[in-house]
Amino acid sequence: MITVRELAEKMEVKPNDLIKKLMGLGIFATINQRLDMDAATIVCQEFGFELKVVSMYQEEEIEKKAKEAENPESLKARPPVVTVMGHVDHGKTSLLDAIRESRVAEGESGGITQHIGAYQVKTPKGEVTFLDTPGHEAFTAMRARGAKVTDLVVIVVSAVDGVMPQTVEAIDHAKAAAVPIIVAVNKIDLPGANPQKIRQELSQHGLQPEEWGGKNIFVDVSAKKRLNIDQLLEMIVLQAQILDLKANPERPGYGIVLEARLDPRRGSVATVLVQSGMVKIGDSFVVGLCHGKVKAMLNDAGARIESAGPSTPVEILGITGTPQAGDAFSVVRDERQAREIAEKRNLLYREQTLAHQRHMSLVGLKSQMGVKKELAIVLKADVQGSLQAIKDSLEGLSTPEYRLRLIHSGVGNANESDVLLAAASDAVILLFHVEVDSRAEEVASRDGIEIRKYDVIYDLIADVKAAMEGLLEPEIVEVPLGKAEVRQIFKIKGGAVAGSFVLDGKLARGASAKVIRGGNILHEGKITSLKRFKDDVKEVDKGFDCGIVVDGFAEFQTGDEIRAVTKETRVRRLNPAPSPHV
Ligand code: GDP
Ligand code: MG
């Protein structure tokens, strides 16, 4: 959604030259008009450029990365950011409390610890930042929004209860994000605790303790009795050193919103995890669709601070509007720039909410083949037996050229966590004899996540196989839109405008058009321009005059008929269900 002016600036050509080129392609655009992707791609090629389309937030993301790559010597070590996950009641909250308290005990913070969604702990070997929103749903929800905040995951498993369904979910979510995992075997103070058994159970899920030659650190702890908490922290710091985490504290700060709310007294307040750079009082910033100027900052202990560097969680005041968790926060040059970016994002956001977010789908696989030779799957089934059978069959499908990646499987309905995982990992969800929870269904349809339900294992396998072989191509169906009669022809540079009258239905810009003369189709092409008088319009209804430009055709005659159709893709199954008429 770039304007003619912006595109010209990026290619360093004169806007007028670009407009001329566009005209040659039958596209009549003004300098401030936004181009669609097809038009922009083609016109860029004309200038010898290859167009890469990025999403609205990635643009800044790319700039950031580019800047950091510029200057490796300005990179300094930064504390790791840790998320605690695990099954309910295994002690996530208790562990976070125990860790927080270990710092208070050291007298680092005198007063009450204010809850701001994250906190930092000082250890003799370095600092560690903990996200205070335990659970893999929050973690993956962030990731689904494109925010990678966590460097390390601590999985808490109760030494009494052992590996439970959400333990497995948590492991799969962490693995899908390719984040190193440290295991905290909790509740070792209890009589029934069996930490060795936990190690065995977890090795079934791909977590091998270091002491057995694997690569995962295990620490036996008791959150309640405060046993081995220091050891756990030490292991986290050690693992972080291996990760060699770095950031540039000199550059303008950027980070991610962990939570935001409207405070009746203080206005909009957001907890931001600074990921790199420095955020200072007085800095102008954009955050999601909002912007502002840092009025005040509070650290995790509730103390006012002047600046915050990499891996520091801070509460920021001075935001116009309320951002959302997962929004990107970036310090920008000045207030004006902040306002401009926010305005543009709002505009894009309104337009984008109309267009669906694109995710991986079985049908779309073929077009992606060159790019991504991998299909990620989340699989849910009614019983363990079927689940195992499907898993076994799927495993046999991977080929050296094409990898199937079963990122999560489990018994039961597809829940919100499954959908979030699929969204974050660009996976499809396959269901066998189970349903989708209503909340999950909502999220899936909002984010465009493909969910397929099956009653026969063979069908499921056949579809996946077909998808891998690129056979599940969609069927393209033409839906008639309307027709117009050509009444007058205007020659223009590089083409012709057909002054027409809409006889039936409607004509729409972007629709496919057939030029028909004496019953024969002379040409088929896209309607690249549609005008009512001097104005560009999206559609023209029956009974109105309009000017039509059809891509690649200039030889109109009066009396020609222009028929517009839209092309819809319909999913084709390998084993089509018998049609109801038979
Ligand atoms: P979460 O659901 O994972 O956040 O678990 P909580 O932290 O809320 O803990 C669940 C229950 O287990 C609470 O009653 C805790 O007191 C208890 N608990 C947590 N850690 C320990 C521990 O190390 N030992 C014992 N005995 N109980 C614990
Ligand atoms: Mg809890």
mmCIF file of C-alpha atoms in Angstrom, residues 65-410:
data_model
loop_
_atom_site.group_PDB
_atom_site.id
_atom_site.type_symbol
_atom_site.label_atom_id
_atom_site.label_comp_id
_atom_site.label_asym_id
_atom_site.label_seq_id
_atom_site.Cartn_x
_atom_site.Cartn_y
_atom_site.Cartn_z
ATOM 1 C CA LYS A 65 18.016 -4.864 11.912
ATOM 2 C CA ALA A 66 19.867 -3.011 9.218
ATOM 3 C CA LYS A 67 21.020 -0.402 11.703
ATOM 4 C CA GLU A 68 22.196 -2.974 14.174
ATOM 5 C CA ALA A 69 24.106 -4.845 11.553
ATOM 6 C CA GLU A 70 25.846 -1.584 10.673
ATOM 7 C CA ASN A 71 27.955 -1.444 13.708
ATOM 8 C CA PRO A 72 28.823 -4.663 15.522
ATOM 9 C CA GLU A 73 31.202 -2.932 17.936
ATOM 10 C CA SER A 74 28.355 -0.936 19.462
ATOM 11 C CA LEU A 75 26.685 -4.179 20.551
ATOM 12 C CA LYS A 76 26.868 -4.881 24.259
ATOM 13 C CA ALA A 77 25.785 -7.940 26.254
ATOM 14 C CA ARG A 78 22.229 -7.714 27.563
ATOM 15 C CA PRO A 79 20.304 -9.708 30.184
ATOM 16 C CA PRO A 80 18.205 -12.670 29.019
ATOM 17 C CA VAL A 81 14.416 -12.412 28.981
ATOM 18 C CA VAL A 82 12.782 -15.460 30.502
ATOM 19 C CA THR A 83 9.233 -16.840 30.405
ATOM 20 C CA VAL A 84 8.018 -19.452 32.870
ATOM 21 C CA MET A 85 5.623 -22.072 31.529
ATOM 22 C CA GLY A 86 4.090 -25.320 32.664
ATOM 23 C CA HIS A 87 0.940 -27.148 33.654
ATOM 24 C CA VAL A 88 -1.536 -25.411 35.928
ATOM 25 C CA ASP A 89 -0.718 -25.737 39.642
ATOM 26 C CA HIS A 90 2.793 -26.997 39.038
ATOM 27 C CA GLY A 91 4.092 -23.797 40.599
ATOM 28 C CA LYS A 92 4.740 -21.146 37.935
ATOM 29 C CA THR A 93 3.418 -18.269 40.027
ATOM 30 C CA SER A 94 5.116 -19.546 43.159
ATOM 31 C CA LEU A 95 8.408 -19.840 41.335
ATOM 32 C CA LEU A 96 8.176 -16.298 39.949
ATOM 33 C CA ASP A 97 7.373 -15.096 43.471
ATOM 34 C CA ALA A 98 10.281 -17.026 44.945
ATOM 35 C CA ILE A 99 12.662 -15.534 42.395
ATOM 36 C CA ARG A 100 11.348 -12.020 42.915
ATOM 37 C CA GLU A 101 11.655 -12.396 46.649
ATOM 38 C CA SER A 102 15.202 -13.673 46.378
ATOM 39 C CA ARG A 103 16.093 -10.239 45.151
ATOM 40 C CA VAL A 104 14.146 -8.359 47.775
ATOM 41 C CA ALA A 105 15.906 -10.478 50.370
ATOM 42 C CA GLU A 106 19.212 -9.232 49.012
ATOM 43 C CA GLY A 107 18.014 -5.734 49.782
ATOM 44 C CA GLU A 108 18.075 -4.563 46.183
ATOM 45 C CA SER A 109 14.671 -3.013 46.481
ATOM 46 C CA GLY A 110 13.529 -1.441 49.668
ATOM 47 C CA GLY A 111 9.869 -0.863 49.035
ATOM 48 C CA ILE A 112 6.978 -2.848 47.816
ATOM 49 C CA THR A 113 7.470 -4.590 44.505
ATOM 50 C CA GLN A 114 5.024 -3.135 42.084
ATOM 51 C CA HIS A 115 3.484 -5.477 39.614
ATOM 52 C CA ILE A 116 4.314 -4.317 36.095
ATOM 53 C CA GLY A 117 4.214 -7.550 34.153
ATOM 54 C CA ALA A 118 7.933 -8.160 34.272
ATOM 55 C CA TYR A 119 10.822 -7.741 36.646
ATOM 56 C CA GLN A 120 14.562 -7.861 36.731
ATOM 57 C CA VAL A 121 16.690 -9.853 39.143
ATOM 58 C CA LYS A 122 20.332 -9.175 39.937
ATOM 59 C CA THR A 123 22.479 -12.237 40.449
ATOM 60 C CA PRO A 124 26.195 -12.291 41.212
ATOM 61 C CA LYS A 125 26.835 -13.280 37.575
ATOM 62 C CA GLY A 126 24.457 -10.896 35.883
ATOM 63 C CA GLU A 127 20.899 -9.721 35.546
ATOM 64 C CA VAL A 128 17.885 -11.701 34.389
ATOM 65 C CA THR A 129 14.528 -10.318 33.227
ATOM 66 C CA PHE A 130 11.438 -12.378 33.963
ATOM 67 C CA LEU A 131 8.148 -11.913 32.209
ATOM 68 C CA ASP A 132 5.466 -12.049 34.830
ATOM 69 C CA THR A 133 2.771 -13.413 32.549
ATOM 70 C CA PRO A 134 3.376 -17.127 32.923
ATOM 71 C CA GLY A 135 1.892 -19.620 30.524
ATOM 72 C CA HIS A 136 2.444 -20.576 26.971
ATOM 73 C CA GLU A 137 -0.734 -18.909 25.668
ATOM 74 C CA ALA A 138 0.586 -15.447 26.458
ATOM 75 C CA PHE A 139 3.959 -16.411 25.029
ATOM 76 C CA THR A 140 2.516 -17.672 21.760
ATOM 77 C CA ALA A 141 -0.018 -14.867 21.487
ATOM 78 C CA MET A 142 2.943 -12.483 21.421
ATOM 79 C CA ARG A 143 4.723 -14.613 18.875
ATOM 80 C CA ALA A 144 1.622 -14.779 16.707
ATOM 81 C CA ARG A 145 1.753 -10.988 16.623
ATOM 82 C CA GLY A 146 5.303 -11.151 15.383
ATOM 83 C CA ALA A 147 6.926 -10.252 18.684
ATOM 84 C CA LYS A 148 9.798 -12.372 19.834
ATOM 85 C CA VAL A 149 10.431 -11.286 23.377
ATOM 86 C CA THR A 150 11.609 -14.418 25.153
ATOM 87 C CA ASP A 151 15.184 -15.664 24.966
ATOM 88 C CA LEU A 152 14.767 -18.573 27.312
ATOM 89 C CA VAL A 153 11.903 -20.670 28.597
ATOM 90 C CA VAL A 154 11.751 -22.259 32.032
ATOM 91 C CA ILE A 155 9.354 -25.202 32.080
ATOM 92 C CA VAL A 156 8.043 -25.952 35.536
ATOM 93 C CA VAL A 157 7.081 -29.554 36.223
ATOM 94 C CA SER A 158 5.819 -30.773 39.554
ATOM 95 C CA ALA A 159 8.011 -33.600 40.791
ATOM 96 C CA VAL A 160 4.906 -35.183 42.254
ATOM 97 C CA ASP A 161 2.436 -34.943 39.379
ATOM 98 C CA GLY A 162 4.819 -35.376 36.477
ATOM 99 C CA VAL A 163 4.335 -34.456 32.836
ATOM 100 C CA MET A 164 0.792 -33.289 32.121
ATOM 101 C CA PRO A 165 -0.973 -32.164 28.911
ATOM 102 C CA GLN A 166 -0.088 -28.487 29.361
ATOM 103 C CA THR A 167 3.500 -29.448 30.087
ATOM 104 C CA VAL A 168 3.614 -31.017 26.636
ATOM 105 C CA GLU A 169 1.864 -27.993 25.116
ATOM 106 C CA ALA A 170 4.385 -25.690 26.753
ATOM 107 C CA ILE A 171 7.299 -27.758 25.447
ATOM 108 C CA ASP A 172 5.861 -27.749 21.927
ATOM 109 C CA HIS A 173 5.233 -24.010 22.025
ATOM 110 C CA ALA A 174 8.785 -23.319 23.175
ATOM 111 C CA LYS A 175 10.225 -25.670 20.572
ATOM 112 C CA ALA A 176 8.132 -24.140 17.802
ATOM 113 C CA ALA A 177 9.670 -20.804 18.737
ATOM 114 C CA ALA A 178 13.148 -22.371 18.764
ATOM 115 C CA VAL A 179 13.819 -21.042 22.256
ATOM 116 C CA PRO A 180 16.163 -22.961 24.598
ATOM 117 C CA ILE A 181 14.424 -24.725 27.467
ATOM 118 C CA ILE A 182 15.520 -25.059 31.071
ATOM 119 C CA VAL A 183 13.501 -27.448 33.228
ATOM 120 C CA ALA A 184 12.668 -26.592 36.823
ATOM 121 C CA VAL A 185 11.516 -29.734 38.592
ATOM 122 C CA ASN A 186 9.431 -28.193 41.354
ATOM 123 C CA LYS A 187 7.940 -29.298 44.682
ATOM 124 C CA ILE A 188 10.922 -31.474 45.599
ATOM 125 C CA ASP A 189 10.090 -30.749 49.233
ATOM 126 C CA LEU A 190 7.064 -33.007 49.025
ATOM 127 C CA PRO A 191 7.325 -36.633 50.143
ATOM 128 C CA GLY A 192 6.177 -38.161 46.847
ATOM 129 C CA ALA A 193 8.667 -36.156 44.758
ATOM 130 C CA ASN A 194 10.555 -38.164 42.168
ATOM 131 C CA PRO A 195 12.793 -35.880 40.102
ATOM 132 C CA GLN A 196 14.441 -38.784 38.274
ATOM 133 C CA LYS A 197 11.087 -39.992 36.990
ATOM 134 C CA ILE A 198 10.397 -36.498 35.638
ATOM 135 C CA ARG A 199 13.660 -36.637 33.709
ATOM 136 C CA GLN A 200 12.608 -39.928 32.200
ATOM 137 C CA GLU A 201 9.164 -38.658 31.254
ATOM 138 C CA LEU A 202 10.561 -35.516 29.699
ATOM 139 C CA SER A 203 13.135 -37.357 27.666
ATOM 140 C CA GLN A 204 10.160 -38.965 25.911
ATOM 141 C CA HIS A 205 9.300 -35.442 24.808
ATOM 142 C CA GLY A 206 12.720 -34.588 23.521
ATOM 143 C CA LEU A 207 14.129 -32.895 26.625
ATOM 144 C CA GLN A 208 17.333 -34.702 27.581
ATOM 145 C CA PRO A 209 19.056 -33.692 30.818
ATOM 146 C CA GLU A 210 22.673 -32.616 30.451
ATOM 147 C CA GLU A 211 23.724 -35.130 33.053
ATOM 148 C CA TRP A 212 22.494 -37.827 30.663
ATOM 149 C CA GLY A 213 24.358 -36.365 27.750
ATOM 150 C CA GLY A 214 21.460 -34.229 26.472
ATOM 151 C CA LYS A 215 21.333 -30.480 26.013
ATOM 152 C CA ASN A 216 18.725 -29.364 28.515
ATOM 153 C CA ILE A 217 19.551 -28.042 31.940
ATOM 154 C CA PHE A 218 17.434 -29.502 34.739
ATOM 155 C CA VAL A 219 17.293 -27.936 38.196
ATOM 156 C CA ASP A 220 15.403 -29.474 41.119
ATOM 157 C CA VAL A 221 13.712 -26.730 43.106
ATOM 158 C CA SER A 222 11.097 -25.992 45.678
ATOM 159 C CA ALA A 223 9.349 -22.711 45.100
ATOM 160 C CA LYS A 224 7.609 -23.016 48.433
ATOM 161 C CA LYS A 225 10.637 -23.851 50.536
ATOM 162 C CA ARG A 226 12.908 -21.631 48.408
ATOM 163 C CA LEU A 227 15.240 -24.488 47.614
ATOM 164 C CA ASN A 228 17.808 -24.149 44.810
ATOM 165 C CA ILE A 229 16.364 -20.886 43.512
ATOM 166 C CA ASP A 230 19.851 -19.386 43.298
ATOM 167 C CA GLN A 231 21.053 -22.418 41.415
ATOM 168 C CA LEU A 232 18.221 -22.047 38.907
ATOM 169 C CA LEU A 233 19.142 -18.378 38.400
ATOM 170 C CA GLU A 234 22.767 -19.311 37.918
ATOM 171 C CA MET A 235 21.849 -21.856 35.275
ATOM 172 C CA ILE A 236 19.720 -19.277 33.485
ATOM 173 C CA VAL A 237 22.627 -16.839 33.414
ATOM 174 C CA LEU A 238 24.922 -19.601 32.177
ATOM 175 C CA GLN A 239 22.570 -20.568 29.375
ATOM 176 C CA ALA A 240 22.199 -16.899 28.480
ATOM 177 C CA GLN A 241 25.963 -16.510 28.166
ATOM 178 C CA ILE A 242 25.981 -19.330 25.642
ATOM 179 C CA LEU A 243 23.275 -17.506 23.671
ATOM 180 C CA ASP A 244 25.570 -14.469 23.551
ATOM 181 C CA LEU A 245 22.675 -12.003 23.695
ATOM 182 C CA LYS A 246 23.569 -8.526 22.528
ATOM 183 C CA ALA A 247 21.959 -5.188 21.910
ATOM 184 C CA ASN A 248 23.074 -1.681 21.115
ATOM 185 C CA PRO A 249 22.355 0.606 24.082
ATOM 186 C CA GLU A 250 23.395 3.695 22.116
ATOM 187 C CA ARG A 251 20.675 3.721 19.484
ATOM 188 C CA PRO A 252 17.113 5.061 19.937
ATOM 189 C CA GLY A 253 15.186 2.553 22.028
ATOM 190 C CA TYR A 254 12.699 0.022 20.785
ATOM 191 C CA GLY A 255 10.777 -2.768 22.408
ATOM 192 C CA ILE A 256 7.512 -4.568 22.827
ATOM 193 C CA VAL A 257 4.412 -3.722 24.857
ATOM 194 C CA LEU A 258 3.826 -6.389 27.479
ATOM 195 C CA GLU A 259 0.622 -4.863 28.748
ATOM 196 C CA ALA A 260 -1.222 -1.572 28.533
ATOM 197 C CA ARG A 261 -4.173 -0.063 30.291
ATOM 198 C CA LEU A 262 -6.001 3.147 30.858
ATOM 199 C CA ASP A 263 -5.392 4.384 34.380
ATOM 200 C CA PRO A 264 -8.081 6.752 35.653
ATOM 201 C CA ARG A 265 -5.467 9.018 37.244
ATOM 202 C CA ARG A 266 -2.388 8.688 35.061
ATOM 203 C CA GLY A 267 -3.971 8.129 31.656
ATOM 204 C CA SER A 268 -2.663 5.533 29.296
ATOM 205 C CA VAL A 269 0.071 3.385 30.849
ATOM 206 C CA ALA A 270 2.068 0.713 29.058
ATOM 207 C CA THR A 271 4.632 -1.756 30.299
ATOM 208 C CA VAL A 272 7.293 -1.966 27.652
ATOM 209 C CA LEU A 273 10.162 -4.392 27.497
ATOM 210 C CA VAL A 274 13.020 -2.422 25.979
ATOM 211 C CA GLN A 275 14.767 -4.782 23.571
ATOM 212 C CA SER A 276 17.522 -2.578 22.303
ATOM 213 C CA GLY A 277 18.662 0.999 22.492
ATOM 214 C CA MET A 278 17.805 3.519 25.184
ATOM 215 C CA VAL A 279 14.438 5.013 26.039
ATOM 216 C CA LYS A 280 14.731 8.389 27.776
ATOM 217 C CA ILE A 281 12.378 10.902 29.318
ATOM 218 C CA GLY A 282 11.227 13.293 26.610
ATOM 219 C CA ASP A 283 11.695 10.806 23.751
ATOM 220 C CA SER A 284 9.022 10.795 21.054
ATOM 221 C CA PHE A 285 7.786 7.372 20.094
ATOM 222 C CA VAL A 286 5.280 5.314 18.157
ATOM 223 C CA VAL A 287 3.705 2.275 19.683
ATOM 224 C CA GLY A 288 1.327 0.186 17.592
ATOM 225 C CA LEU A 289 -1.309 2.569 16.346
ATOM 226 C CA CYS A 290 -0.532 5.140 19.043
ATOM 227 C CA HIS A 291 2.211 7.663 19.619
ATOM 228 C CA GLY A 292 3.444 9.945 22.361
ATOM 229 C CA LYS A 293 6.295 11.489 24.295
ATOM 230 C CA VAL A 294 7.801 9.802 27.355
ATOM 231 C CA LYS A 295 6.471 11.829 30.281
ATOM 232 C CA ALA A 296 7.642 9.539 33.048
ATOM 233 C CA MET A 297 9.087 6.065 33.458
ATOM 234 C CA LEU A 298 8.829 3.682 36.372
ATOM 235 C CA ASN A 299 10.897 0.563 36.855
ATOM 236 C CA ASP A 300 9.655 -2.783 38.192
ATOM 237 C CA ALA A 301 10.046 -1.551 41.765
ATOM 238 C CA GLY A 302 7.873 1.478 41.097
ATOM 239 C CA ALA A 303 10.783 3.937 41.180
ATOM 240 C CA ARG A 304 11.015 6.809 38.727
ATOM 241 C CA ILE A 305 13.860 6.422 36.261
ATOM 242 C CA GLU A 306 15.351 8.693 33.602
ATOM 243 C CA SER A 307 16.315 6.088 31.023
ATOM 244 C CA ALA A 308 15.907 2.386 30.305
ATOM 245 C CA GLY A 309 18.218 0.184 28.270
ATOM 246 C CA PRO A 310 18.095 -3.288 26.688
ATOM 247 C CA SER A 311 16.062 -6.027 28.446
ATOM 248 C CA THR A 312 14.636 -3.549 30.955
ATOM 249 C CA PRO A 313 10.911 -3.619 31.635
ATOM 250 C CA VAL A 314 9.511 -0.140 32.228
ATOM 251 C CA GLU A 315 6.178 1.465 32.709
ATOM 252 C CA ILE A 316 5.798 4.362 30.307
ATOM 253 C CA LEU A 317 3.480 7.346 30.697
ATOM 254 C CA GLY A 318 2.633 9.854 28.025
ATOM 255 C CA ILE A 319 0.891 7.795 25.364
ATOM 256 C CA THR A 320 -1.958 9.144 23.269
ATOM 257 C CA GLY A 321 -4.404 6.264 23.031
ATOM 258 C CA THR A 322 -3.973 2.810 24.492
ATOM 259 C CA PRO A 323 -1.730 0.334 22.670
ATOM 260 C CA GLN A 324 -2.079 -3.444 22.800
ATOM 261 C CA ALA A 325 0.097 -6.172 24.242
ATOM 262 C CA GLY A 326 2.523 -7.241 21.548
ATOM 263 C CA ASP A 327 2.668 -3.828 19.854
ATOM 264 C CA ALA A 328 6.090 -2.633 18.792
ATOM 265 C CA PHE A 329 7.430 0.439 20.586
ATOM 266 C CA SER A 330 10.001 2.617 18.815
ATOM 267 C CA VAL A 331 11.605 5.888 19.698
ATOM 268 C CA VAL A 332 11.559 8.164 16.673
ATOM 269 C CA ARG A 333 13.167 11.454 15.693
ATOM 270 C CA ASP A 334 10.559 13.906 16.940
ATOM 271 C CA GLU A 335 6.912 14.422 17.744
ATOM 272 C CA ARG A 336 6.041 15.166 14.160
ATOM 273 C CA GLN A 337 7.488 11.926 12.869
ATOM 274 C CA ALA A 338 5.767 10.003 15.648
ATOM 275 C CA ARG A 339 2.428 11.481 14.680
ATOM 276 C CA GLU A 340 2.981 10.846 10.987
ATOM 277 C CA ILE A 341 3.888 7.191 11.429
ATOM 278 C CA ALA A 342 0.947 6.637 13.754
ATOM 279 C CA GLU A 343 -1.423 8.260 11.292
ATOM 280 C CA LYS A 344 -0.141 6.126 8.471
ATOM 281 C CA ARG A 345 -0.444 2.992 10.534
ATOM 282 C CA ASN A 346 -4.009 3.857 11.400
ATOM 283 C CA LEU A 347 -4.809 4.319 7.755
ATOM 284 C CA LEU A 348 -3.168 1.039 6.825
ATOM 285 C CA TYR A 349 -4.795 -0.706 9.729
ATOM 286 C CA ARG A 350 -8.241 0.330 8.587
ATOM 287 C CA GLU A 351 -7.497 -0.927 5.115
ATOM 288 C CA GLN A 352 -5.868 -4.106 6.322
ATOM 289 C CA THR A 353 -8.716 -5.090 8.566
ATOM 290 C CA LEU A 354 -10.687 -5.395 5.360
ATOM 291 C CA ALA A 355 -8.157 -7.747 3.846
ATOM 292 C CA HIS A 356 -7.563 -11.067 5.550
ATOM 293 C CA GLN A 357 -4.245 -11.920 7.026
ATOM 294 C CA ARG A 358 -2.510 -14.575 4.972
ATOM 295 C CA HIS A 359 -1.389 -17.749 6.553
ATOM 296 C CA MET A 360 -0.280 -21.109 5.361
ATOM 297 C CA SER A 361 -2.993 -23.263 3.905
ATOM 298 C CA LEU A 362 -2.923 -26.660 2.301
ATOM 299 C CA VAL A 363 -4.115 -25.222 -0.969
ATOM 300 C CA GLY A 364 -1.670 -22.363 -0.946
ATOM 301 C CA LEU A 365 1.189 -24.722 -0.395
ATOM 302 C CA LYS A 366 2.077 -25.095 -4.026
ATOM 303 C CA SER A 367 2.756 -21.448 -4.592
ATOM 304 C CA GLN A 368 4.942 -21.448 -1.502
ATOM 305 C CA MET A 369 6.887 -24.533 -2.510
ATOM 306 C CA GLY A 370 9.864 -22.647 -3.808
ATOM 307 C CA VAL A 371 10.018 -20.567 -0.673
ATOM 308 C CA LYS A 372 9.223 -22.935 2.110
ATOM 309 C CA LYS A 373 9.574 -26.649 1.651
ATOM 310 C CA GLU A 374 7.979 -27.435 4.890
ATOM 311 C CA LEU A 375 4.487 -27.951 6.168
ATOM 312 C CA ALA A 376 3.853 -27.382 9.860
ATOM 313 C CA ILE A 377 0.903 -29.215 11.374
ATOM 314 C CA VAL A 378 -1.024 -29.045 14.629
ATOM 315 C CA LEU A 379 -2.939 -32.286 15.031
ATOM 316 C CA LYS A 380 -5.818 -32.968 17.417
ATOM 317 C CA ALA A 381 -7.744 -36.231 17.674
ATOM 318 C CA ASP A 382 -10.391 -37.797 19.879
ATOM 319 C CA VAL A 383 -8.402 -40.685 21.278
ATOM 320 C CA GLN A 384 -4.751 -41.532 21.810
ATOM 321 C CA GLY A 385 -4.981 -44.533 19.479
ATOM 322 C CA SER A 386 -6.064 -42.546 16.417
ATOM 323 C CA LEU A 387 -3.614 -39.806 17.266
ATOM 324 C CA GLN A 388 -0.742 -42.273 17.264
ATOM 325 C CA ALA A 389 -1.919 -43.903 14.032
ATOM 326 C CA ILE A 390 -2.111 -40.541 12.266
ATOM 327 C CA LYS A 391 1.225 -39.453 13.651
ATOM 328 C CA ASP A 392 2.851 -42.627 12.385
ATOM 329 C CA SER A 393 1.384 -42.203 8.907
ATOM 330 C CA LEU A 394 2.349 -38.544 8.746
ATOM 331 C CA GLU A 395 5.903 -39.294 9.762
ATOM 332 C CA GLY A 396 6.283 -41.560 6.770
ATOM 333 C CA LEU A 397 5.349 -38.722 4.423
ATOM 334 C CA SER A 398 8.368 -36.493 4.943
ATOM 335 C CA THR A 399 10.788 -36.576 2.055
ATOM 336 C CA PRO A 400 14.269 -35.102 1.738
ATOM 337 C CA GLU A 401 12.791 -32.328 -0.412
ATOM 338 C CA TYR A 402 9.791 -31.692 1.704
ATOM 339 C CA ARG A 403 9.546 -31.777 5.436
ATOM 340 C CA LEU A 404 6.425 -32.329 7.480
ATOM 341 C CA ARG A 405 6.745 -30.812 10.887
ATOM 342 C CA LEU A 406 4.228 -31.951 13.470
ATOM 343 C CA ILE A 407 4.683 -29.096 15.905
ATOM 344 C CA HIS A 408 2.010 -30.182 18.317
ATOM 345 C CA SER A 409 -0.411 -33.024 18.741
ATOM 346 C CA GLY A 410 -2.875 -33.901 21.435
#
